mmCIF file of C-alpha atoms in Angstrom:
data_model
loop_
_atom_site.group_PDB
_atom_site.id
_atom_site.type_symbol
_atom_site.label_atom_id
_atom_site.label_comp_id
_atom_site.label_asym_id
_atom_site.label_seq_id
_atom_site.Cartn_x
_atom_site.Cartn_y
_atom_site.Cartn_z
ATOM 1 C CA UNK P 1 -0.041 0.004 0.034
ATOM 2 C CA UNK P 2 1.082 3.531 -0.684
ATOM 3 C CA UNK P 3 2.038 5.691 2.279
ATOM 4 C CA UNK P 4 3.879 8.775 3.202
ATOM 5 C CA UNK P 5 5.658 9.520 6.467
ATOM 6 C CA UNK P 6 6.718 12.756 8.005
ATOM 7 C CA UNK P 7 8.832 11.689 10.920
ATOM 8 C CA UNK P 8 9.061 14.974 12.712
ATOM 9 C CA UNK P 9 5.938 16.562 14.206
ATOM 10 C CA UNK P 10 7.853 19.866 14.645
ATOM 11 C CA UNK P 11 11.007 21.391 13.373
ATOM 12 C CA UNK P 12 12.724 24.504 15.006
ATOM 13 C CA UNK P 13 15.172 26.397 13.162
ATOM 14 C CA UNK P 14 16.815 29.924 13.709
ATOM 15 C CA UNK P 15 15.980 32.552 11.165
ATOM 16 C CA UNK P 16 18.794 32.725 8.494
ATOM 17 C CA UNK P 17 19.720 29.034 8.972
ATOM 18 C CA UNK P 18 18.998 26.312 6.434
ATOM 19 C CA UNK P 19 16.002 24.229 7.022
ATOM 20 C CA UNK P 20 15.051 20.716 6.107
ATOM 21 C CA UNK P 21 11.529 19.090 6.523
ATOM 22 C CA UNK P 22 11.758 15.238 5.906
ATOM 23 C CA UNK P 23 9.409 13.094 4.034
ATOM 24 C CA UNK P 24 9.723 9.380 3.070
ATOM 25 C CA UNK P 25 7.289 7.441 0.898
ATOM 26 C CA UNK P 26 6.384 4.000 -0.144
ATOM 27 C CA UNK P 27 4.650 3.600 -3.617
ATOM 28 C CA UNK P 28 4.479 0.917 -6.256
ATOM 29 C CA UNK P 29 5.638 2.263 -9.636
ATOM 30 C CA UNK P 30 6.987 5.869 -10.209
ATOM 31 C CA UNK P 31 6.201 8.300 -7.478
ATOM 32 C CA UNK P 32 4.462 11.566 -7.936
ATOM 33 C CA UNK P 33 5.429 13.675 -4.928
ATOM 34 C CA UNK P 34 4.224 16.984 -3.707
ATOM 35 C CA UNK P 35 4.785 19.618 -0.919
ATOM 36 C CA UNK P 36 2.092 21.871 0.462
ATOM 37 C CA UNK P 37 2.194 24.637 3.139
ATOM 38 C CA UNK P 38 -0.736 25.496 5.329
ATOM 39 C CA UNK P 39 -1.014 28.760 7.451
ATOM 40 C CA UNK P 40 -3.534 28.691 10.300
ATOM 41 C CA UNK P 41 -7.131 28.321 9.449
ATOM 42 C CA UNK P 42 -6.295 28.381 5.654
ATOM 43 C CA UNK P 43 -6.270 25.915 2.878
ATOM 44 C CA UNK P 44 -3.157 24.303 1.593
ATOM 45 C CA UNK P 45 -0.859 26.117 -0.776
ATOM 46 C CA UNK P 46 1.085 24.136 -3.478
ATOM 47 C CA UNK P 47 4.887 24.599 -3.161
ATOM 48 C CA UNK P 48 6.488 22.161 -5.589
ATOM 49 C CA UNK P 49 6.167 18.685 -7.124
ATOM 50 C CA UNK P 50 8.328 15.896 -8.536
ATOM 51 C CA UNK P 51 6.984 13.907 -11.478
ATOM 52 C CA UNK P 52 10.166 13.126 -13.374
ATOM 53 C CA UNK P 53 13.478 14.591 -14.428
ATOM 54 C CA UNK P 54 15.943 16.349 -12.253
ATOM 55 C CA UNK P 55 16.143 15.113 -8.643
ATOM 56 C CA UNK P 56 16.272 18.715 -7.253
ATOM 57 C CA UNK P 57 12.979 20.393 -7.627
ATOM 58 C CA UNK P 58 12.647 24.131 -7.147
ATOM 59 C CA UNK P 59 9.402 25.689 -6.043
ATOM 60 C CA UNK P 60 7.665 28.705 -4.608
ATOM 61 C CA UNK P 61 9.022 31.117 -1.978
ATOM 62 C CA UNK P 62 12.652 29.816 -2.263
ATOM 63 C CA UNK P 63 11.792 26.227 -1.409
ATOM 64 C CA UNK P 64 13.277 23.217 -3.139
ATOM 65 C CA UNK P 65 13.076 19.386 -2.606
ATOM 66 C CA UNK P 66 15.437 16.679 -3.321
ATOM 67 C CA UNK P 67 14.087 13.399 -4.592
ATOM 68 C CA UNK P 68 16.184 10.403 -3.591
ATOM 69 C CA UNK P 69 14.990 7.239 -5.091
ATOM 70 C CA UNK P 70 17.304 4.893 -3.245
ATOM 71 C CA UNK P 71 16.287 6.308 0.061
ATOM 72 C CA UNK P 72 12.683 6.804 -0.950
ATOM 73 C CA UNK P 73 12.882 10.325 0.356
ATOM 74 C CA UNK P 74 11.674 13.694 -0.765
ATOM 75 C CA UNK P 75 12.885 16.173 1.789
ATOM 76 C CA UNK P 76 11.927 19.792 1.696
ATOM 77 C CA UNK P 77 14.754 22.507 2.038
ATOM 78 C CA UNK P 78 15.388 26.124 1.993
ATOM 79 C CA UNK P 79 18.812 27.742 2.268
ATOM 80 C CA UNK P 80 17.890 30.500 4.585
ATOM 81 C CA UNK P 81 14.751 30.417 6.712
ATOM 82 C CA UNK P 82 12.443 33.308 7.345
ATOM 83 C CA UNK P 83 10.144 33.816 10.336
ATOM 84 C CA UNK P 84 7.252 34.030 7.820
ATOM 85 C CA UNK P 85 8.058 30.391 6.799
ATOM 86 C CA UNK P 86 6.624 29.214 10.049
ATOM 87 C CA UNK P 87 3.579 27.005 9.081
ATOM 88 C CA UNK P 88 2.406 23.475 8.664
ATOM 89 C CA UNK P 89 3.972 21.437 5.835
ATOM 90 C CA UNK P 90 2.494 18.510 4.213
ATOM 91 C CA UNK P 91 4.154 16.015 1.895
ATOM 92 C CA UNK P 92 1.946 14.016 -0.497
ATOM 93 C CA UNK P 93 2.163 11.262 -2.930
ATOM 94 C CA UNK P 94 -0.324 10.348 -5.723
ATOM 95 C CA UNK P 95 -1.380 6.713 -5.879
ATOM 96 C CA UNK P 96 -0.741 4.640 -8.968
ATOM 97 C CA UNK P 97 -1.786 5.712 -12.306
ATOM 98 C CA UNK P 98 -5.546 5.863 -13.112
ATOM 99 C CA UNK P 99 -6.948 6.658 -9.710
ATOM 100 C CA UNK P 100 -5.739 10.128 -9.055
ATOM 101 C CA UNK P 101 -6.039 9.702 -5.316
ATOM 102 C CA UNK P 102 -3.490 11.361 -3.029
ATOM 103 C CA UNK P 103 -2.077 10.407 0.272
ATOM 104 C CA UNK P 104 -0.993 12.958 2.654
ATOM 105 C CA UNK P 105 1.563 12.838 5.567
ATOM 106 C CA UNK P 106 0.510 13.885 8.982
ATOM 107 C CA UNK P 107 2.296 17.290 8.592
ATOM 108 C CA UNK P 108 5.284 18.928 10.111
ATOM 109 C CA UNK P 109 5.063 22.233 11.986
ATOM 110 C CA UNK P 110 8.032 24.471 11.125
ATOM 111 C CA UNK P 111 8.856 27.117 13.638
ATOM 112 C CA UNK P 112 11.482 29.763 12.668
ATOM 113 C CA UNK P 113 12.855 31.558 15.618
ATOM 114 C CA UNK P 114 13.839 35.215 15.156
ATOM 115 C CA UNK J 1 -6.733 29.559 -2.502
ATOM 116 C CA UNK J 2 -7.702 31.605 -5.666
ATOM 117 C CA UNK J 3 -10.549 30.213 -7.835
ATOM 118 C CA UNK J 4 -11.892 27.733 -5.239
ATOM 119 C CA UNK J 5 -14.400 29.083 -2.791
ATOM 120 C CA UNK J 6 -15.827 27.250 0.197
ATOM 121 C CA UNK J 7 -18.786 28.387 2.309
ATOM 122 C CA UNK J 8 -19.481 28.981 4.960
ATOM 123 C CA UNK J 9 -16.199 29.548 6.800
ATOM 124 C CA UNK J 10 -17.602 28.453 10.053
ATOM 125 C CA UNK J 11 -20.472 26.015 10.500
ATOM 126 C CA UNK J 12 -22.275 24.851 13.690
ATOM 127 C CA UNK J 13 -24.305 21.619 13.762
ATOM 128 C CA UNK J 14 -26.647 20.299 16.314
ATOM 129 C CA UNK J 15 -26.942 16.604 17.206
ATOM 130 C CA UNK J 16 -29.090 14.827 14.560
ATOM 131 C CA UNK J 17 -28.716 17.466 12.026
ATOM 132 C CA UNK J 18 -27.613 17.151 8.378
ATOM 133 C CA UNK J 19 -25.433 20.109 7.087
ATOM 134 C CA UNK J 20 -24.069 20.938 3.615
ATOM 135 C CA UNK J 21 -20.717 22.456 2.900
ATOM 136 C CA UNK J 22 -20.300 24.242 -0.348
ATOM 137 C CA UNK J 23 -17.386 23.991 -2.693
ATOM 138 C CA UNK J 24 -17.377 26.062 -5.933
ATOM 139 C CA UNK J 25 -14.474 26.490 -8.536
ATOM 140 C CA UNK J 26 -14.081 28.672 -11.537
ATOM 141 C CA UNK J 27 -10.898 27.097 -12.713
ATOM 142 C CA UNK J 28 -12.548 24.725 -15.319
ATOM 143 C CA UNK J 29 -11.004 21.867 -13.339
ATOM 144 C CA UNK J 30 -12.388 18.327 -14.061
ATOM 145 C CA UNK J 31 -11.711 16.665 -10.745
ATOM 146 C CA UNK J 32 -12.743 17.704 -7.272
ATOM 147 C CA UNK J 33 -11.931 16.370 -3.862
ATOM 148 C CA UNK J 34 -13.185 16.606 -0.281
ATOM 149 C CA UNK J 35 -10.750 16.002 2.672
ATOM 150 C CA UNK J 36 -11.151 16.093 6.403
ATOM 151 C CA UNK J 37 -8.349 17.500 8.446
ATOM 152 C CA UNK J 38 -8.003 16.525 12.218
ATOM 153 C CA UNK J 39 -5.059 17.622 14.384
ATOM 154 C CA UNK J 40 -2.068 15.230 14.080
ATOM 155 C CA UNK J 41 -3.835 13.182 11.390
ATOM 156 C CA UNK J 42 -3.099 15.016 8.202
ATOM 157 C CA UNK J 43 -5.687 14.998 5.493
ATOM 158 C CA UNK J 44 -8.027 12.014 4.880
ATOM 159 C CA UNK J 45 -9.903 11.618 1.602
ATOM 160 C CA UNK J 46 -13.814 11.646 2.020
ATOM 161 C CA UNK J 47 -14.984 11.593 -1.674
ATOM 162 C CA UNK J 48 -13.634 12.547 -4.922
ATOM 163 C CA UNK J 49 -15.057 13.133 -8.453
ATOM 164 C CA UNK J 50 -13.209 12.974 -11.796
ATOM 165 C CA UNK J 51 -16.011 14.045 -14.017
ATOM 166 C CA UNK J 52 -19.532 15.511 -13.729
ATOM 167 C CA UNK J 53 -22.187 13.066 -12.506
ATOM 168 C CA UNK J 54 -19.540 10.572 -11.234
ATOM 169 C CA UNK J 55 -17.915 10.309 -7.843
ATOM 170 C CA UNK J 56 -16.059 7.779 -5.670
ATOM 171 C CA UNK J 57 -15.807 7.047 -2.008
ATOM 172 C CA UNK J 58 -12.478 7.906 -0.403
ATOM 173 C CA UNK J 59 -11.135 6.371 2.739
ATOM 174 C CA UNK J 60 -13.580 7.831 5.256
ATOM 175 C CA UNK J 61 -16.886 8.167 3.332
ATOM 176 C CA UNK J 62 -19.240 6.826 6.057
ATOM 177 C CA UNK J 63 -21.674 9.448 7.183
ATOM 178 C CA UNK J 64 -21.035 11.753 4.197
ATOM 179 C CA UNK J 65 -22.686 12.228 0.871
ATOM 180 C CA UNK J 66 -21.813 14.264 -2.186
ATOM 181 C CA UNK J 67 -23.214 15.253 -5.643
ATOM 182 C CA UNK J 68 -21.587 16.372 -8.861
ATOM 183 C CA UNK J 69 -24.236 17.827 -11.078
ATOM 184 C CA UNK J 70 -22.179 20.677 -12.370
ATOM 185 C CA UNK J 71 -18.506 20.810 -13.254
ATOM 186 C CA UNK J 72 -18.038 23.735 -10.954
ATOM 187 C CA UNK J 73 -19.817 22.480 -7.837
ATOM 188 C CA UNK J 74 -19.138 19.575 -5.415
ATOM 189 C CA UNK J 75 -21.141 19.979 -2.321
ATOM 190 C CA UNK J 76 -20.638 17.720 0.672
ATOM 191 C CA UNK J 77 -23.454 16.742 3.038
ATOM 192 C CA UNK J 78 -22.410 15.696 6.562
ATOM 193 C CA UNK J 79 -25.289 13.457 7.751
ATOM 194 C CA UNK J 80 -26.319 12.621 11.186
ATOM 195 C CA UNK J 81 -24.672 9.214 10.695
ATOM 196 C CA UNK J 82 -21.280 10.844 11.041
ATOM 197 C CA UNK J 83 -20.753 10.548 14.736
ATOM 198 C CA UNK J 84 -17.736 12.761 15.129
ATOM 199 C CA UNK J 85 -17.944 15.439 12.359
ATOM 200 C CA UNK J 86 -16.085 18.221 14.193
ATOM 201 C CA UNK J 87 -13.153 18.938 12.056
ATOM 202 C CA UNK J 88 -11.697 21.212 9.254
ATOM 203 C CA UNK J 89 -13.035 20.401 5.832
ATOM 204 C CA UNK J 90 -11.043 21.171 2.682
ATOM 205 C CA UNK J 91 -12.020 21.088 -0.848
ATOM 206 C CA UNK J 92 -9.584 20.784 -3.777
ATOM 207 C CA UNK J 93 -9.704 20.533 -7.555
ATOM 208 C CA UNK J 94 -7.399 19.324 -10.313
ATOM 209 C CA UNK J 95 -7.267 19.968 -14.156
ATOM 210 C CA UNK J 96 -5.649 17.277 -16.280
ATOM 211 C CA UNK J 97 -2.407 17.413 -14.427
ATOM 212 C CA UNK J 98 -1.304 16.176 -11.061
ATOM 213 C CA UNK J 99 -1.471 19.310 -8.929
ATOM 214 C CA UNK J 100 -4.422 19.750 -6.653
ATOM 215 C CA UNK J 101 -5.347 23.340 -5.604
ATOM 216 C CA UNK J 102 -7.268 23.877 -2.302
ATOM 217 C CA UNK J 103 -10.047 26.086 -1.046
ATOM 218 C CA UNK J 104 -9.813 28.029 2.130
ATOM 219 C CA UNK J 105 -11.706 25.421 4.286
ATOM 220 C CA UNK J 106 -14.702 25.137 6.335
ATOM 221 C CA UNK J 107 -14.495 24.512 10.066
ATOM 222 C CA UNK J 108 -17.408 22.470 11.371
ATOM 223 C CA UNK J 109 -18.338 22.196 14.989
ATOM 224 C CA UNK J 110 -20.897 20.110 16.624
ATOM 225 C CA UNK J 111 -22.800 21.668 19.434
#
């Protein structure tokens, strides 16, 4: 069965430092991977996705993610964190072709400290 | 959130009452989805629809119903059979590609 794991409930990082939010996945076939961000009482905003191609994917607001097939990971990164990056981050994977169902991780709360 | 609207923003339900959450999109997207979000559990799929007049159950469909009579609308009814409906409900839509776009959500509280 397809699954997504976000092993950290919360990540704290100082402003200006690099940040990483971890995601691992389990799928049959080629993975279609996504990162979303959610601010309090709001919907999810799309950040980036990996479908195929380069393992390093660049997205919105300076975020990027690295696809690692051997480690089945898709970690979200940013070189220099901002206080405004503080939010809830979700990793998601699309199930196998044809269904267009998506599985979401449980979310990681990022707190950037001034 | 642009292009997908959900109403109301806050909704209160009494015991034994059915309530309907609205989701409308003007993006001309084919597929629409309903998710439920509870603290620490991420998003769980309730129902989804890939075309008009067709929809499928997700992982937690019990106690919910939907309709898809128009491409732009995908209302969700929370019935009295749903015993623990207090949650944040999110609607999403998708065109032909893989990316889902989300509405701003409706917070439902049982009184």
